[in-house]
């Protein structure tokens, strides 16, 4: 029975504990307003969403036929984002005053507008867009994996 006990401990360490720990972390989105899509992708622009906010949203307003855009990124609820998307995205085209809304529901997914809106909606700045990964989840998984390996092989 010692083998079954060790196997159970390994399962708990590898699956139950990470799920509980990572599930307790707040849902995060990028939150800011800028003139380019990558004005708001640094770690300082990551915001913790409040309880019930399960969706990241990006709203793009075209002020002068893609010569002047405003990108607003935020946390919201799925229903509020879908309502905004259905209200505005019908007029989502390269014209003055057009508004496009992108909704997504994975952490920090509101980096770029929906690619189906076309290239005119994705104005990158002169800076290169880097990938910003929060190290918290990776550290937790590494520690738990090392602990599980120690339990299995000792």
C-alpha positions as a LaTeX table, in Angstrom:
\begin{tabular}{lrrr}
\hline
Residue & $x$ (\AA) & $y$ (\AA) & $z$ (\AA) \\
\hline
Unk1 & 0.00 & 0.00 & 0.00 \\
Unk2 & 2.98 & 2.31 & 0.29 \\
Unk3 & 3.05 & 2.64 & $-3.51$ \\
Unk4 & $-0.59$ & 3.77 & $-3.61$ \\
Unk5 & 0.04 & 6.31 & $-0.87$ \\
Unk6 & 3.04 & 7.77 & $-2.72$ \\
Unk7 & 1.05 & 7.85 & $-5.96$ \\
Unk8 & $-1.78$ & 9.73 & $-4.21$ \\
Unk9 & 0.68 & 12.26 & $-2.75$ \\
Unk10 & 2.18 & 12.83 & $-6.20$ \\
Unk11 & $-1.26$ & 13.41 & $-7.72$ \\
Unk12 & $-2.18$ & 15.88 & $-5.00$ \\
Unk13 & 1.10 & 17.77 & $-5.39$ \\
Unk14 & 0.99 & 17.87 & $-9.19$ \\
Unk15 & $-2.69$ & 18.59 & $-9.79$ \\
Unk16 & $-4.74$ & 19.56 & $-6.76$ \\
Unk17 & $-2.38$ & 22.07 & $-5.12$ \\
Unk18 & $-1.47$ & 23.95 & $-8.35$ \\
Unk19 & $-5.13$ & 24.17 & $-9.30$ \\
Unk20 & $-6.02$ & 25.61 & $-5.90$ \\
Unk21 & $-3.08$ & 28.03 & $-5.87$ \\
Unk22 & $-3.41$ & 29.23 & $-9.46$ \\
Unk23 & $-7.19$ & 29.36 & $-9.20$ \\
Unk24 & $-6.83$ & 31.73 & $-6.26$ \\
Unk25 & $-4.85$ & 34.21 & $-8.33$ \\
Unk26 & $-6.93$ & 37.12 & $-9.65$ \\
Unk27 & $-7.94$ & 37.24 & $-13.31$ \\
Unk28 & $-5.74$ & 39.80 & $-15.07$ \\
Unk29 & $-6.07$ & 41.97 & $-18.16$ \\
Unk30 & $-4.17$ & 44.86 & $-19.64$ \\
Unk31 & $-5.72$ & 48.12 & $-18.55$ \\
Unk32 & $-4.88$ & 51.50 & $-20.09$ \\
Unk33 & $-5.52$ & 53.84 & $-23.00$ \\
Unk34 & $-3.03$ & 54.55 & $-25.78$ \\
Unk35 & $-2.56$ & 55.49 & $-29.42$ \\
Unk36 & $-0.97$ & 52.17 & $-30.42$ \\
Unk37 & $-1.78$ & 48.55 & $-29.61$ \\
Unk38 & 1.50 & 48.05 & $-27.80$ \\
Unk39 & 1.28 & 51.19 & $-25.67$ \\
Unk40 & $-0.31$ & 49.01 & $-23.00$ \\
Unk41 & 1.58 & 45.73 & $-22.85$ \\
Unk42 & 4.18 & 46.25 & $-20.14$ \\
Unk43 & 3.91 & 44.63 & $-16.73$ \\
Unk44 & 2.86 & 47.99 & $-15.25$ \\
Unk45 & $-0.27$ & 47.90 & $-17.43$ \\
Unk46 & $-1.50$ & 44.57 & $-16.00$ \\
Unk47 & $-4.50$ & 45.05 & $-13.73$ \\
Unk48 & $-6.21$ & 42.64 & $-11.37$ \\
Unk49 & $-9.85$ & 42.36 & $-12.32$ \\
Unk50 & $-12.49$ & 42.56 & $-9.63$ \\
Unk51 & $-14.71$ & 39.65 & $-8.66$ \\
Unk52 & $-17.12$ & 38.84 & $-11.47$ \\
Unk53 & $-14.97$ & 40.42 & $-14.17$ \\
Unk54 & $-14.07$ & 37.39 & $-16.26$ \\
Unk55 & $-13.31$ & 39.00 & $-19.62$ \\
Unk56 & $-10.64$ & 41.25 & $-21.08$ \\
Unk57 & $-11.83$ & 43.87 & $-23.54$ \\
Unk58 & $-10.19$ & 46.14 & $-26.06$ \\
Unk59 & $-12.05$ & 49.00 & $-27.65$ \\
Unk60 & $-10.53$ & 50.71 & $-30.70$ \\
Unk61 & $-11.92$ & 54.02 & $-31.88$ \\
Unk62 & $-10.92$ & 55.31 & $-35.30$ \\
Unk63 & $-10.94$ & 59.11 & $-35.20$ \\
Unk64 & $-9.52$ & 59.96 & $-38.63$ \\
Unk65 & $-9.59$ & 57.01 & $-41.05$ \\
Unk66 & $-6.87$ & 55.04 & $-39.22$ \\
Unk67 & $-4.59$ & 58.06 & $-38.90$ \\
Unk68 & $-5.60$ & 58.62 & $-35.30$ \\
Unk69 & $-6.73$ & 55.67 & $-33.20$ \\
Unk70 & $-7.42$ & 55.22 & $-29.50$ \\
Unk71 & $-6.98$ & 51.80 & $-27.88$ \\
Unk72 & $-8.63$ & 51.22 & $-24.52$ \\
Unk73 & $-7.93$ & 47.96 & $-22.68$ \\
Unk74 & $-9.82$ & 46.89 & $-19.56$ \\
Unk75 & $-11.44$ & 44.20 & $-17.42$ \\
Unk76 & $-15.17$ & 43.66 & $-17.75$ \\
Unk77 & $-17.83$ & 40.98 & $-17.62$ \\
Unk78 & $-18.48$ & 38.65 & $-20.53$ \\
Unk79 & $-22.02$ & 39.95 & $-21.01$ \\
Unk80 & $-20.98$ & 43.63 & $-20.97$ \\
Unk81 & $-18.23$ & 42.98 & $-23.50$ \\
Unk82 & $-20.52$ & 41.01 & $-25.80$ \\
Unk83 & $-23.11$ & 43.80 & $-25.63$ \\
Unk84 & $-20.49$ & 46.40 & $-26.56$ \\
Unk85 & $-19.17$ & 44.19 & $-29.34$ \\
Unk86 & $-22.61$ & 43.62 & $-30.85$ \\
Unk87 & $-23.45$ & 47.32 & $-30.54$ \\
Unk88 & $-20.28$ & 48.68 & $-32.15$ \\
Unk89 & $-18.62$ & 46.00 & $-34.23$ \\
Unk90 & $-21.24$ & 46.11 & $-36.98$ \\
Unk91 & $-19.68$ & 49.43 & $-37.95$ \\
Unk92 & $-16.17$ & 48.12 & $-37.50$ \\
Unk93 & $-14.50$ & 49.34 & $-40.67$ \\
Unk94 & $-11.84$ & 51.80 & $-41.69$ \\
Unk95 & $-13.93$ & 54.96 & $-41.40$ \\
Unk96 & $-13.88$ & 58.00 & $-39.16$ \\
Unk97 & $-15.81$ & 57.36 & $-35.96$ \\
Unk98 & $-15.84$ & 53.57 & $-36.33$ \\
Unk99 & $-15.49$ & 51.53 & $-33.13$ \\
Unk100 & $-14.28$ & 47.93 & $-32.84$ \\
Unk101 & $-14.53$ & 45.83 & $-29.69$ \\
Unk102 & $-12.56$ & 42.66 & $-28.97$ \\
Unk103 & $-13.55$ & 40.31 & $-26.12$ \\
Unk104 & $-11.45$ & 37.43 & $-24.79$ \\
Unk105 & $-11.46$ & 35.36 & $-21.62$ \\
Unk106 & $-7.94$ & 34.19 & $-20.95$ \\
Unk107 & $-5.51$ & 36.09 & $-18.74$ \\
Unk108 & $-3.96$ & 39.17 & $-20.38$ \\
Unk109 & $-5.42$ & 38.28 & $-23.77$ \\
Unk110 & $-6.35$ & 41.85 & $-24.75$ \\
Unk111 & $-3.00$ & 42.58 & $-26.39$ \\
Unk112 & $-4.18$ & 43.00 & $-29.99$ \\
Unk113 & $-7.54$ & 43.69 & $-31.68$ \\
Unk114 & $-9.44$ & 40.85 & $-33.31$ \\
Unk115 & $-7.41$ & 40.05 & $-36.47$ \\
Unk116 & $-10.60$ & 39.63 & $-38.50$ \\
Unk117 & $-11.05$ & 43.41 & $-38.31$ \\
Unk118 & $-8.15$ & 43.82 & $-40.74$ \\
Unk119 & $-4.67$ & 45.38 & $-40.63$ \\
Unk120 & $-5.90$ & 48.97 & $-40.40$ \\
Unk121 & $-6.97$ & 48.33 & $-36.80$ \\
Unk122 & $-3.57$ & 47.14 & $-35.62$ \\
Unk123 & $-1.27$ & 50.16 & $-35.35$ \\
Unk124 & 1.93 & 49.17 & $-33.64$ \\
Unk125 & 4.18 & 51.77 & $-32.13$ \\
Unk126 & 7.82 & 52.14 & $-33.08$ \\
Unk127 & 8.78 & 50.04 & $-30.07$ \\
Unk128 & 9.07 & 46.30 & $-30.55$ \\
Unk129 & 6.29 & 44.37 & $-28.88$ \\
Unk130 & 7.77 & 42.08 & $-26.23$ \\
Unk131 & 6.17 & 39.11 & $-24.56$ \\
Unk132 & 5.62 & 39.70 & $-20.87$ \\
Unk133 & 5.12 & 36.60 & $-18.76$ \\
Unk134 & 4.30 & 36.75 & $-15.10$ \\
Unk135 & 6.82 & 34.52 & $-13.33$ \\
Unk136 & 4.47 & 33.60 & $-10.46$ \\
Unk137 & 2.75 & 30.66 & $-12.14$ \\
Unk138 & 6.01 & 29.24 & $-13.49$ \\
Unk139 & 7.69 & 29.41 & $-10.08$ \\
Unk140 & 4.79 & 27.62 & $-8.36$ \\
Unk141 & 4.77 & 24.85 & $-10.96$ \\
Unk142 & 8.57 & 24.41 & $-10.77$ \\
Unk143 & 8.58 & 24.13 & $-6.98$ \\
Unk144 & 5.70 & 21.66 & $-6.98$ \\
Unk145 & 7.29 & 19.54 & $-9.71$ \\
Unk146 & 10.60 & 19.36 & $-7.81$ \\
Unk147 & 8.73 & 18.42 & $-4.63$ \\
Unk148 & 6.79 & 15.69 & $-6.43$ \\
Unk149 & 9.97 & 14.29 & $-8.01$ \\
Unk150 & 11.62 & 14.24 & $-4.58$ \\
Unk151 & 8.68 & 12.30 & $-3.11$ \\
Unk152 & 8.61 & 9.79 & $-5.95$ \\
Unk153 & 12.31 & 9.02 & $-6.08$ \\
Unk154 & 13.13 & 9.07 & $-2.36$ \\
\hline
\end{tabular}
